[in-house]
Backbone as numpy.savetxt, mean C-alpha at the origin, in Angstrom:
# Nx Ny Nz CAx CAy CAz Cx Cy Cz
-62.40 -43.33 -27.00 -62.40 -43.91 -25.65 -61.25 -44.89 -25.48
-61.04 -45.37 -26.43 -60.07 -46.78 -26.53 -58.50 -46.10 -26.23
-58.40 -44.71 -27.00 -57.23 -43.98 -26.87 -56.94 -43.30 -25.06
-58.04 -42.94 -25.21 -58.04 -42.45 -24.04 -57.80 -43.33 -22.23
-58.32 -44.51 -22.86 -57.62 -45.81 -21.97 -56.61 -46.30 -22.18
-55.55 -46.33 -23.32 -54.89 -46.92 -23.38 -53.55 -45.74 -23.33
-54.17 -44.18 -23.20 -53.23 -43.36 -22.22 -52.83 -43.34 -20.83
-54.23 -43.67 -20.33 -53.76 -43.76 -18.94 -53.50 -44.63 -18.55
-53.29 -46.09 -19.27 -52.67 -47.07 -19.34 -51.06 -47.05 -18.85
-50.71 -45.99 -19.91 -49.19 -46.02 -20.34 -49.01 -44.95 -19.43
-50.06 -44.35 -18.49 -49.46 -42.96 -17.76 -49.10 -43.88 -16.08
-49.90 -44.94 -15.79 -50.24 -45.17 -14.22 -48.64 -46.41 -14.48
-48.50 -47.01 -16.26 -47.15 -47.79 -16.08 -46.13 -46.81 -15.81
-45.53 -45.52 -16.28 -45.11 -44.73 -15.94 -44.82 -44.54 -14.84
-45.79 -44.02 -14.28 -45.94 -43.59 -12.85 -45.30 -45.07 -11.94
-45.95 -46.18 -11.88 -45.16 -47.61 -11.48 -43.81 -47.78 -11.83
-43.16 -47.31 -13.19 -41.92 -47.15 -13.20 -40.91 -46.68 -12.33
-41.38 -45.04 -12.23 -41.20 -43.89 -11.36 -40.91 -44.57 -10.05
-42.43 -45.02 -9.03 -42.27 -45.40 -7.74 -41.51 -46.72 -7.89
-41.33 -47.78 -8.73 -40.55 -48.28 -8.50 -38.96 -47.63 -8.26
-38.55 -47.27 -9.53 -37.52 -47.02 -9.09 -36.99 -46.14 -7.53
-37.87 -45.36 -7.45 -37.05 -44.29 -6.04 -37.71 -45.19 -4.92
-38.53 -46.22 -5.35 -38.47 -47.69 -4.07 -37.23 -48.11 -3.70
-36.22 -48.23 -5.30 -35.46 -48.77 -5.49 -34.15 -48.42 -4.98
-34.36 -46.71 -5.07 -32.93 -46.26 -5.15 -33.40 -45.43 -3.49
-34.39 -45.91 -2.96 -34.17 -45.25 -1.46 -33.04 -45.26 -0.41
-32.83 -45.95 -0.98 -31.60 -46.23 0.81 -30.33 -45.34 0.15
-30.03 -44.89 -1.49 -29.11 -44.21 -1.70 -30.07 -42.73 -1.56
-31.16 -42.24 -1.52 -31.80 -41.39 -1.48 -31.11 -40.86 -0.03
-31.80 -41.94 0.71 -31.75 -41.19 2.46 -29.97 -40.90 2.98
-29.63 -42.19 1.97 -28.04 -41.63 2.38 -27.67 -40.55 1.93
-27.70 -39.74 0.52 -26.97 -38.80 0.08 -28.04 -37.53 1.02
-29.64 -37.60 1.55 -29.83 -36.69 2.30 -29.00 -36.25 3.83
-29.03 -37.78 4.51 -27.65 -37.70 5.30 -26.65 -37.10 5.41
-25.88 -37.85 4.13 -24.72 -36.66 3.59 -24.83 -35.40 3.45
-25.55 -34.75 3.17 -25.80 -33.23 2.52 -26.56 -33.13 4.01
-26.99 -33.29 4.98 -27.08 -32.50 6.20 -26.37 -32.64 7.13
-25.12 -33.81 6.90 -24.13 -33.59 7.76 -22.96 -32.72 6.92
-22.68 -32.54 6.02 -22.01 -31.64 5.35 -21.78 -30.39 5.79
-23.47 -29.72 5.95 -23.99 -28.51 6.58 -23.60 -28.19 7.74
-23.84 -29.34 8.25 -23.85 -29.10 9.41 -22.09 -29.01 10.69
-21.46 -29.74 9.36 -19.67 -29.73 9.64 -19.10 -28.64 8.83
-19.61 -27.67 8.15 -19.16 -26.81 7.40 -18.85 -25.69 8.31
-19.90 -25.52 9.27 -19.46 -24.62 10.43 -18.10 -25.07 11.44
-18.25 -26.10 11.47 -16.49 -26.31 11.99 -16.01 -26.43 11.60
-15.85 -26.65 10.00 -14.86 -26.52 8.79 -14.12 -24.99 9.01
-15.45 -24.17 8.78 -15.11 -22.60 8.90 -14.37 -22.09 9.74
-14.59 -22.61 10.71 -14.29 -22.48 12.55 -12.38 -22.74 12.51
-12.37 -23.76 12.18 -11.29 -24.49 12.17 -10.45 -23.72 11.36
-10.79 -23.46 10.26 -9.81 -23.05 9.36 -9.42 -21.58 9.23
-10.70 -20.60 10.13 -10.58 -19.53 10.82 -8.90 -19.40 11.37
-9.43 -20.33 12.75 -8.27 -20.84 13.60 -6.91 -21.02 12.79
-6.97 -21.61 12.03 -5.65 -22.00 11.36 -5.05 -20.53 10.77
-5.80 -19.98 10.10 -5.31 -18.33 9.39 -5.17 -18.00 10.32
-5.33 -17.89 11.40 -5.11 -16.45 12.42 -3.63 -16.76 12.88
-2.95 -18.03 12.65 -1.73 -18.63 13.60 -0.87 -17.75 12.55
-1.22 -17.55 11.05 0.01 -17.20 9.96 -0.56 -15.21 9.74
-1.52 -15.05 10.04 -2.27 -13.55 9.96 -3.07 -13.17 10.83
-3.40 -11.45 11.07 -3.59 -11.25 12.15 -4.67 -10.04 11.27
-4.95 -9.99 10.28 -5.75 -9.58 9.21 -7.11 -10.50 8.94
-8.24 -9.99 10.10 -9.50 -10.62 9.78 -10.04 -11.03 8.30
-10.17 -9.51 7.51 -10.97 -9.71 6.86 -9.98 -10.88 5.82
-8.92 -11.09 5.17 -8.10 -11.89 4.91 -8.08 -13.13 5.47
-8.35 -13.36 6.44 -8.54 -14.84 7.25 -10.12 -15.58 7.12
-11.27 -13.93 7.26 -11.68 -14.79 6.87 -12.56 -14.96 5.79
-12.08 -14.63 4.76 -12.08 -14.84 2.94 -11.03 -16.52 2.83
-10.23 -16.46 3.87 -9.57 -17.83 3.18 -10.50 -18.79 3.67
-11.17 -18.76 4.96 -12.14 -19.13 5.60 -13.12 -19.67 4.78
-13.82 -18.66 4.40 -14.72 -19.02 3.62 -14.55 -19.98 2.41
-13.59 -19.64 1.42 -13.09 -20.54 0.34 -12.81 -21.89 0.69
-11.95 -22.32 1.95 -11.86 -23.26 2.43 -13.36 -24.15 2.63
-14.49 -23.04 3.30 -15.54 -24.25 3.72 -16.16 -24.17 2.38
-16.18 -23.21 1.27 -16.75 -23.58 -0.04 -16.22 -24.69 -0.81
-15.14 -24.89 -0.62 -14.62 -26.13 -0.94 -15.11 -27.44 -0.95
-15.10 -27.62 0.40 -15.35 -28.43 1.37 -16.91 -29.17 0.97
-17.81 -27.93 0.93 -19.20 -28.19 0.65 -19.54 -28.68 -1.13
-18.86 -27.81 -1.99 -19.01 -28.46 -3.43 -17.85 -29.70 -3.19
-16.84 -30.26 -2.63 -16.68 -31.84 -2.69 -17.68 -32.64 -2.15
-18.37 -32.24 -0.86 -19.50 -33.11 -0.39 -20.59 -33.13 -1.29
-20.62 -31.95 -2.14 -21.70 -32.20 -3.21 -21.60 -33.01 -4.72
-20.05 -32.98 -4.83 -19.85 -34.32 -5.60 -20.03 -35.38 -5.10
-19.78 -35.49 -3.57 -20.26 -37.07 -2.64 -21.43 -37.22 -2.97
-22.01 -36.29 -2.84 -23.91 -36.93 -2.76 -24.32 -36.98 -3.95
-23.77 -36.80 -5.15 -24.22 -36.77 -6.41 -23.91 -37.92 -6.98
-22.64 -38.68 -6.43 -21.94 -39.97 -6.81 -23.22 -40.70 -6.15
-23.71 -40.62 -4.97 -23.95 -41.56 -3.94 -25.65 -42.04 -4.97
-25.96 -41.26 -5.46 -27.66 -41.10 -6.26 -27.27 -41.44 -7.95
-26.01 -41.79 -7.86 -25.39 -42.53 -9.23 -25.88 -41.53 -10.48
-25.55 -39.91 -10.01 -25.83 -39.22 -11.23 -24.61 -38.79 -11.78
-24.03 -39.84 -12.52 -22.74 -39.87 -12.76 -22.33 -38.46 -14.32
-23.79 -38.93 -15.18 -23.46 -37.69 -16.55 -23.94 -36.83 -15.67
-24.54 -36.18 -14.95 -24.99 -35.12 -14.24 -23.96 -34.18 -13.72
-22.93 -35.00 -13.45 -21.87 -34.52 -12.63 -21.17 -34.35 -13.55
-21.00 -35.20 -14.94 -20.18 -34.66 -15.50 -20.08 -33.24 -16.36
-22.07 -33.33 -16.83 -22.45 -31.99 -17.19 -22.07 -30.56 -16.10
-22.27 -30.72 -15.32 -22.16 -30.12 -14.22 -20.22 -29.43 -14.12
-19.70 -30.55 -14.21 -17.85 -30.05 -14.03 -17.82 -29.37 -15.51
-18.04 -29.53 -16.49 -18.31 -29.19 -18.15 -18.79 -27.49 -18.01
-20.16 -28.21 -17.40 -20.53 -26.10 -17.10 -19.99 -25.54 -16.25
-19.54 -25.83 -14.95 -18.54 -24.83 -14.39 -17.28 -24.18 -15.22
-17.09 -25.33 -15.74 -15.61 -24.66 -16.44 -15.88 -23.58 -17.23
-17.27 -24.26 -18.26 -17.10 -22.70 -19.38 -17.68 -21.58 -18.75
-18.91 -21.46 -17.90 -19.08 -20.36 -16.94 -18.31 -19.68 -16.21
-17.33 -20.49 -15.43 -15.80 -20.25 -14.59 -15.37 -19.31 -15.58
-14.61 -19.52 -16.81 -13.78 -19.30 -17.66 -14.70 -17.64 -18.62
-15.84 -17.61 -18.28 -16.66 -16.75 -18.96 -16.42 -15.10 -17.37
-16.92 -16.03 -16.40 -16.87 -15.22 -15.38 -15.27 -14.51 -15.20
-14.54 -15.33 -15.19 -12.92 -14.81 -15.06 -12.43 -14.14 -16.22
-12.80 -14.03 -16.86 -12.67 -13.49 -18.29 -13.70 -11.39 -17.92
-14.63 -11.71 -17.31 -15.16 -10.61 -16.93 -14.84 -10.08 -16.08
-14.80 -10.42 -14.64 -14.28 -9.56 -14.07 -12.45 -9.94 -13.35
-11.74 -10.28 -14.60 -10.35 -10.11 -14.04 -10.00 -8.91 -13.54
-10.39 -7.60 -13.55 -9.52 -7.03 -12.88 -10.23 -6.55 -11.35
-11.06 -6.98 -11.42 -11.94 -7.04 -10.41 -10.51 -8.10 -9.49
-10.97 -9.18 -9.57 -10.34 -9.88 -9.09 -8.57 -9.85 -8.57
-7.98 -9.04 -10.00 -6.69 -8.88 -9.79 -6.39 -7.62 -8.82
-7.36 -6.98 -8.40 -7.27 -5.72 -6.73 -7.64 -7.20 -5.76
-8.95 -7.96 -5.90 -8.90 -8.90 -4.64 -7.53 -9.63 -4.32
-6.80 -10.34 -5.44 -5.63 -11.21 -5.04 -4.45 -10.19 -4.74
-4.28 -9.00 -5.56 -3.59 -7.77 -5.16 -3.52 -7.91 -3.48
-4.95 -7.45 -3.01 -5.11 -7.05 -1.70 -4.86 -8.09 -0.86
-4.95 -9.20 -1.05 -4.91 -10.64 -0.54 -3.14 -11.13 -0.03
-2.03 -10.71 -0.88 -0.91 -10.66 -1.50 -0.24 -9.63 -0.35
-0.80 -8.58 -0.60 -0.14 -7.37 0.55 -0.37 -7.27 1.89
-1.57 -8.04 2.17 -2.32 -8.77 3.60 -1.09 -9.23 4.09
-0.83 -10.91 3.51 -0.01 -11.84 3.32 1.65 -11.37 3.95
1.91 -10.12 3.38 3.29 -9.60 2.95 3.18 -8.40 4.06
2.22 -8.16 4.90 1.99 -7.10 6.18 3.17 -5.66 5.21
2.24 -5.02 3.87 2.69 -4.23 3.28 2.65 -3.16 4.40
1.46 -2.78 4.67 1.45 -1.80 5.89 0.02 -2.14 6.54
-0.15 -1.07 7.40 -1.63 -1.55 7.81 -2.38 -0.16 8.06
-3.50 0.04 8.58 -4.15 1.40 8.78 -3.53 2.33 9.85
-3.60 3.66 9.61 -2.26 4.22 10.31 -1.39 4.83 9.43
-0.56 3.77 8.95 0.47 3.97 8.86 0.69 5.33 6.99
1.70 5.68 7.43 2.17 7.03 6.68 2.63 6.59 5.80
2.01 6.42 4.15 3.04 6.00 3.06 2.94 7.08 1.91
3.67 7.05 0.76 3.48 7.34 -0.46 3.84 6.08 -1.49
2.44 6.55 -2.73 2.36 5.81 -3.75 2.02 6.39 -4.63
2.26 5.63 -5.90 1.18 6.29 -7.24 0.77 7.92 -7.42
2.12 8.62 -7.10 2.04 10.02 -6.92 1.53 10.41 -5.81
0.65 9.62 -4.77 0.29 10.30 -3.33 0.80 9.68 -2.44
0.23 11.14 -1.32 1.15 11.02 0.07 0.70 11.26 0.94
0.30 10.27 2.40 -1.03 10.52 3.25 -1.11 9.50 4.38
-2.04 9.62 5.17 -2.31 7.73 5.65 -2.88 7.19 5.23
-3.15 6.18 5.61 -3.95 4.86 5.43 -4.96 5.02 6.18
-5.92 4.89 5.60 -7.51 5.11 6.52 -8.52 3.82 6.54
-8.53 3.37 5.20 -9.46 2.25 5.43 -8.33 1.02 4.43
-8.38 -0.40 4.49 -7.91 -1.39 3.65 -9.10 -2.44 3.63
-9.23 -2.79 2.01 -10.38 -3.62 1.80 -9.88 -4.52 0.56
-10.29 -5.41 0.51 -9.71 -6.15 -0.25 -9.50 -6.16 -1.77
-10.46 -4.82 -2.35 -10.44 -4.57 -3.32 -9.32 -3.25 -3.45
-9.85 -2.07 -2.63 -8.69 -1.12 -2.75 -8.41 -0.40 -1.56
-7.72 0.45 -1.17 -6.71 0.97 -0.03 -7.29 2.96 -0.29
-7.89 3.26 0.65 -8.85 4.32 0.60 -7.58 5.24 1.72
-6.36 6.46 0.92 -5.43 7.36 1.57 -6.15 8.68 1.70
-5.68 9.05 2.93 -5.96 10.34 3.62 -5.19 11.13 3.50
-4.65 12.19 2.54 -3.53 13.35 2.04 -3.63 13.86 3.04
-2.56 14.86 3.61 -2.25 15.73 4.77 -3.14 17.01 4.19
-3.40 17.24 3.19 -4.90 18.47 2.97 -6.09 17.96 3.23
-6.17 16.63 3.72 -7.53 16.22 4.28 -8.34 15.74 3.20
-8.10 15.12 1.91 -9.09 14.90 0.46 -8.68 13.31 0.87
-9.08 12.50 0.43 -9.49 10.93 0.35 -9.50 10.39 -1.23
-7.77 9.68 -0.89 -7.48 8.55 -2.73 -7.88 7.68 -3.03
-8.89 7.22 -3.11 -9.12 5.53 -3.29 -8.04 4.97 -4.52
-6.73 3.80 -4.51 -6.62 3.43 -5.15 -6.38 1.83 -4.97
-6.91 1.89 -6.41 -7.35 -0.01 -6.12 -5.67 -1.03 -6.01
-6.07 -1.84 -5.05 -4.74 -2.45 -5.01 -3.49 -2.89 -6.13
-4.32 -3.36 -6.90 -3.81 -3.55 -8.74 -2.64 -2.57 -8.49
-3.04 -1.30 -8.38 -2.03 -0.32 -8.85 -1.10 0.08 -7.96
-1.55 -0.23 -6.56 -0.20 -0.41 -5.39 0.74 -1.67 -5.68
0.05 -2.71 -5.74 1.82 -3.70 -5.74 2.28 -3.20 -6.80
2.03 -2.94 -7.97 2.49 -3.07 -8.86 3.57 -1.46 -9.16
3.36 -0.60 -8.19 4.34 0.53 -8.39 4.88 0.61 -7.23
6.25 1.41 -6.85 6.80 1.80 -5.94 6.17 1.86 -4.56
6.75 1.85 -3.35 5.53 2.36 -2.70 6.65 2.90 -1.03
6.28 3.82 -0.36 7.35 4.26 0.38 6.58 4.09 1.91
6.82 3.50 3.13 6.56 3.06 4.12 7.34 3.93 5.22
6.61 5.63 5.92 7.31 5.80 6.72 7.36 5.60 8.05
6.62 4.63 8.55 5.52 4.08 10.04 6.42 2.84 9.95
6.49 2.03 9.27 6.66 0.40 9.31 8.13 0.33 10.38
9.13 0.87 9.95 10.16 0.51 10.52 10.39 1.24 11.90
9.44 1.98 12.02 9.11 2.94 13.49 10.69 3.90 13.60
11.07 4.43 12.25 11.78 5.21 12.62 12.37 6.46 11.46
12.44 7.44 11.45 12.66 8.42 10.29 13.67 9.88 10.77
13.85 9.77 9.47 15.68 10.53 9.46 15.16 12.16 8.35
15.63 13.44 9.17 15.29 14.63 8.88 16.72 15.26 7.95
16.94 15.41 6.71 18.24 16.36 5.94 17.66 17.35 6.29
18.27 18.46 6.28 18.38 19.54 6.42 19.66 20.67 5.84
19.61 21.17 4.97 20.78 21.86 4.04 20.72 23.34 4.33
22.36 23.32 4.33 22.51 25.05 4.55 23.90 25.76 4.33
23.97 26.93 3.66 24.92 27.30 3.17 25.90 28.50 4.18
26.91 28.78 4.18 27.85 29.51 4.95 28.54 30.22 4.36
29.22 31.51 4.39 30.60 32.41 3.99 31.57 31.70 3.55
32.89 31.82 2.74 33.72 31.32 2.38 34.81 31.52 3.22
34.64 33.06 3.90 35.46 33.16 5.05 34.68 32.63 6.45
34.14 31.54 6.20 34.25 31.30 8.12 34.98 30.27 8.08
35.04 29.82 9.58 35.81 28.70 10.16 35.02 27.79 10.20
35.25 26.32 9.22 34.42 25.33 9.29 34.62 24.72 10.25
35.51 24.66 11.42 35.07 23.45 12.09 34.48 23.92 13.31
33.91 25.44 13.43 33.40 26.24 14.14 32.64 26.35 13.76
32.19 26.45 12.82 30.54 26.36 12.23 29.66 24.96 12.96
30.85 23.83 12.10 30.07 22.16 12.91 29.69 22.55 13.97
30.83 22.96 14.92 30.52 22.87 16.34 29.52 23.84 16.72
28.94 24.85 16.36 28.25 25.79 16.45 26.69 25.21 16.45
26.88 24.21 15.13 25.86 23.88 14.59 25.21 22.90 15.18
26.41 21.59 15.83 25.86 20.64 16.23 25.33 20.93 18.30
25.77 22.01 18.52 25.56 22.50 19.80 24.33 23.06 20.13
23.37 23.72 18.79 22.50 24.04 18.57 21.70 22.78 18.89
21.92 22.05 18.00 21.01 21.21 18.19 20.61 20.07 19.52
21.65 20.44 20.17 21.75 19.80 21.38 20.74 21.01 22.71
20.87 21.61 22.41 20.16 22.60 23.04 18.67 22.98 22.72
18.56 23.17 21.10 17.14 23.88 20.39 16.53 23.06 20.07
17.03 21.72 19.97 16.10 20.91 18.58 16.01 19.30 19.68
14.55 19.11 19.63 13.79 17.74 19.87 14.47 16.59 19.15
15.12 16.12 19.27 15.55 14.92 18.25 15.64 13.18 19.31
15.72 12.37 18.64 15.96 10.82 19.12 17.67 10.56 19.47
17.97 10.87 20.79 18.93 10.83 21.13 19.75 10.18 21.16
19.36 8.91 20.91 20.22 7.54 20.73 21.22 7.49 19.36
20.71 8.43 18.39 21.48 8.54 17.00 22.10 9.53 17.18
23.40 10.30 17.27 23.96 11.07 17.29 23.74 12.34 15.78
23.55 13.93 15.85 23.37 14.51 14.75 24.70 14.28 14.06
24.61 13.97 12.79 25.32 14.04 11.73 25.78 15.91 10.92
26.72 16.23 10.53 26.91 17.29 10.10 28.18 16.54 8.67
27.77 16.75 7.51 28.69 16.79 6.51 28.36 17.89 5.55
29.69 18.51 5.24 30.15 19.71 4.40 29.96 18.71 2.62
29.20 19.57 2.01 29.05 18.84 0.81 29.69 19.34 -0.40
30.25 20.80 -0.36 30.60 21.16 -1.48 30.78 22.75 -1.66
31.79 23.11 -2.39 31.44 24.89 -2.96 30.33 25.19 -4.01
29.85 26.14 -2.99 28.32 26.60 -4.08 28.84 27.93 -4.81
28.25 28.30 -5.50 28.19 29.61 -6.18 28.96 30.41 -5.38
27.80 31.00 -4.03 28.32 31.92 -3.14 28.48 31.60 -1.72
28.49 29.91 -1.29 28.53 29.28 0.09 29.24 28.30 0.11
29.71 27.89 0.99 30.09 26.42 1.60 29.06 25.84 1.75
28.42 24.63 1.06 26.96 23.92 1.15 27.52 22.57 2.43
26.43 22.66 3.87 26.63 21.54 4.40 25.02 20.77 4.85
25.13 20.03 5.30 24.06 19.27 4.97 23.96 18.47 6.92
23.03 18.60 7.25 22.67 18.31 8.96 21.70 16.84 8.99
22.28 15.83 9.57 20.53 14.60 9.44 20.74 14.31 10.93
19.57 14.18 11.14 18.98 14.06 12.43 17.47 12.98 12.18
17.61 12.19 13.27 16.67 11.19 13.63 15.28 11.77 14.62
14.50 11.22 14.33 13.36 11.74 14.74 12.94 11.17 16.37
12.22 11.79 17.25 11.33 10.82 17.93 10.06 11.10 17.71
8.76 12.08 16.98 8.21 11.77 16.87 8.20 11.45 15.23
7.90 10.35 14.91 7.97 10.12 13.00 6.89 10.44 12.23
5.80 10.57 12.70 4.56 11.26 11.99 4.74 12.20 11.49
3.85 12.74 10.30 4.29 14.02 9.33 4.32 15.64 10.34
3.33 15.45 10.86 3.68 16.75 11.64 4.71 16.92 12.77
4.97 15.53 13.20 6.40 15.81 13.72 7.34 16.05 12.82
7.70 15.66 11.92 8.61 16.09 11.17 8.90 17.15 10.06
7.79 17.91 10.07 7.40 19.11 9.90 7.84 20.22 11.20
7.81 19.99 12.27 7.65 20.62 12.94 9.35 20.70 13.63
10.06 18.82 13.94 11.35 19.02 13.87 12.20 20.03 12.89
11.83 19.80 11.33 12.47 20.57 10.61 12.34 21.92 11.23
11.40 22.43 11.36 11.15 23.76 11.51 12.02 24.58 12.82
11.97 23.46 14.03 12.97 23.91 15.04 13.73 24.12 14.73
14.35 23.01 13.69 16.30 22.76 13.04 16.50 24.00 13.09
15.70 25.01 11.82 16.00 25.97 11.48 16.22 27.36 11.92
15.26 27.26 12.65 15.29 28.62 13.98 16.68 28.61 14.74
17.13 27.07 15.09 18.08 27.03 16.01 19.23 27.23 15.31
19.49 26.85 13.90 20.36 27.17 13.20 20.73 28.32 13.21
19.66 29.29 12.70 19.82 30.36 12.43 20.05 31.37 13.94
19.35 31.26 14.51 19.59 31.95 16.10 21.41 31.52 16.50
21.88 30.50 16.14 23.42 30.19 16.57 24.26 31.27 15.83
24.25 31.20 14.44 24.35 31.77 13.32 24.54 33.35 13.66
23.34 33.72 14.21 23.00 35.37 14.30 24.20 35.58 15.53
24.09 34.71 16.79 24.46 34.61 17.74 26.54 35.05 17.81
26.82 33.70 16.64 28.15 33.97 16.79 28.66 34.52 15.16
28.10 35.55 14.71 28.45 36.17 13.57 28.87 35.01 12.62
27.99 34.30 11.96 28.18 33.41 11.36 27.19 33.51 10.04
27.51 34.23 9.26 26.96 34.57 7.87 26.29 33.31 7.14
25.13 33.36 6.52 24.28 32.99 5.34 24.45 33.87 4.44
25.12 33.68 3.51 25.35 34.64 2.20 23.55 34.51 1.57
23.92 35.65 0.98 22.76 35.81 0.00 23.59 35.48 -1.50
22.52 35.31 -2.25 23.80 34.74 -3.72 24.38 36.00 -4.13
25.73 36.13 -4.47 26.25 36.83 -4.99 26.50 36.65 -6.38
26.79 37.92 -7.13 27.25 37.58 -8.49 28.47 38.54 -8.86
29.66 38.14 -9.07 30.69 38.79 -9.36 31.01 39.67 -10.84
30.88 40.76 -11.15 30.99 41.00 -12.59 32.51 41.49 -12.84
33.51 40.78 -13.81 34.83 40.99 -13.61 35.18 42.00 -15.22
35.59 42.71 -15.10 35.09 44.00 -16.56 37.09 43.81 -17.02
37.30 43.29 -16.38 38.89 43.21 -16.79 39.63 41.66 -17.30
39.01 41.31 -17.76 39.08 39.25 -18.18 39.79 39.50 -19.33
40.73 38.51 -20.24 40.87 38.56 -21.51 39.77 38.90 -22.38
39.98 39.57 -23.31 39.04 39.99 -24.51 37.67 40.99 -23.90
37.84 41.65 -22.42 37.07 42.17 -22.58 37.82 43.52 -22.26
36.83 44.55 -21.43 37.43 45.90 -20.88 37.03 46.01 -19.30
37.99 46.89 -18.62 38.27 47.75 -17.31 37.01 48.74 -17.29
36.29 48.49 -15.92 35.47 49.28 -15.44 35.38 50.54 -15.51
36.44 51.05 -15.13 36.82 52.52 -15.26 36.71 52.70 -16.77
37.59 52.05 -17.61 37.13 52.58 -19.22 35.90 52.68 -19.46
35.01 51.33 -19.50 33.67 51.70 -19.54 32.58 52.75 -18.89
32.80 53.46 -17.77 32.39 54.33 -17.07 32.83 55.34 -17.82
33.74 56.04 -18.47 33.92 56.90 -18.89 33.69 56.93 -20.17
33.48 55.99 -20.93 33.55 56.29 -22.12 31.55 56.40 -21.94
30.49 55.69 -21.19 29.54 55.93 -20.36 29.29 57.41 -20.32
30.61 58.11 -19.92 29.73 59.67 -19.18 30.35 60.30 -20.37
31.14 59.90 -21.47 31.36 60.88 -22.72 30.02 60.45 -23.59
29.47 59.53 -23.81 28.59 59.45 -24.40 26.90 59.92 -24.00
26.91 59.89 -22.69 25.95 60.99 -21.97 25.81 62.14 -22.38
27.48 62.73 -22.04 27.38 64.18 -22.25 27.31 64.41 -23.40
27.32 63.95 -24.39 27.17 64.22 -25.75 25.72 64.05 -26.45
């Protein structure tokens, strides 16, 4: 019995300890509750605000508002060091910065590459690499852009199949933009007789195109002669587009060629087929005629 009183002795001093103190430490109580519901409650115009501010440098929501957010996360773990100072839990806080770090450092350690497509994607936002729409090749493919997310960039191939590749692997390789600069340029190669008249051909050629072929008129067609081929004069035609999308330029090429060739047919203007010359009379070898006959003596025999 004696034990048993002289527990709840030491339980109700306890307990008097207890209410003393948070008697004691009330007015820092109600303040750090203060704090931590005006925190809350300014975190939405933190967000708001800093919304506002990204949109003046980007025009990329989901990017604005991820900075958004980080910004008011910020914001809210400093007010939560305020209110932790304010209730004088000073080792608390320090345990607290101690375990973030090695958790931080455990977590970043796991999913870095997770992360390295988010800052990837974050980076190319930033840098208006391209946007949805637009016609690129990368990483061996070639397609549009259908969806962008901050982890990876989901391409649409002109056979209609869907690339997901994670951003990581776009900055970090080549990457070809034919939308961005709103403008694209068609080669076109083609070979001629050795006997025609080249500067009748140009003109032939570039007249064609003034007539047959859709092109962006403001750039004048280009025609340069590139070289002796095997069995042609190789020249080479570039022309500027007006529509730049793949099937326009599929489809420009395709005029080029008709019109080429219809000029071509038009003013007797030969496309060799390859030829191959066999010369039976060279040093160290023999004359056609010898070989033919010595051919029909060995027949007849």
């Amino acid at each position: 019995m004696d034990n048993f009183s002289a527990s709840l002795e030491a339980f109700w001093i306890t307990l008097q300890g207890w209410l003393d103190g948070l008697i004691a430490h009330l007015p820092n109580i109600i303040m750090a509750v203060l704090v931590l519901v005006a925190s809350i409650f300014l975190s939405r115009f933190v967000r708001k605000y800093a919304g506002k501010v990204m949109s003046r440098f980007s025009r990329n929501y989901t990017i604005n508002g991820l900075l958004a957010n980080i910004v008011t996360s910020g914001f809210l773990i400093l007010m939560l060091f305020v209110v932790l100072g304010i209730l004088g839990l000073d080792r608390a806080l320090t345990s607290l910065l101690a375990g973030a770090g090695v958790v931080g450092l455990a977590i970043g350690l796991a999913v870095q590459e997770p992360l390295m497509n988010v800052f990837s994607g974050i980076l190319m936002s930033a840098k208006s690499l391209y946007n949805v729409g637009d016609l690129i090749e990368t990483n061996g493919y070639f397609g549009k852009i259908k969806k962008v997310s901050l982890r990876s960039t989901i391409l649409e191939q002109m056979s209609g199949e869907e690339v997901l590749l994670p951003n990581k692997s776009i900055i970090q390789n080549p990457l070809v933009n034919y939308t961005v600069s709103g403008r694209r340029r068609v080669s076109l190669g083609c070979g001629i007789s050795y006997g025609e008249d080249l500067e009748r051909v140009r003109a032939v050629t570039l007249k064609a195109f003034e007539e047959g072929v859709a092109y962006d008129d403001r750039h004048p067609v280009e025609f340069f002669y590139e070289g002796y081929g095997d069995s042609s004069i190789n020249f080479t035609v570039r022309f500027w587009l007006d529509d730049i999308s793949q099937k326009g330029s599929l489809h420009a090429q395709s005029e080029a060629v008709i019109a080429i060739k219809k000029a071509f047919d038009q003013n007797n203007i030969m496309i060799p087929f390859p030829i191959r010359t066999l010369d039976f009379g060279i040093k160290g070898g023999e004359k056609l005629d010898t070989m033919l006959q010595l051919a029909s003596l060995n027949g007849g025999s």
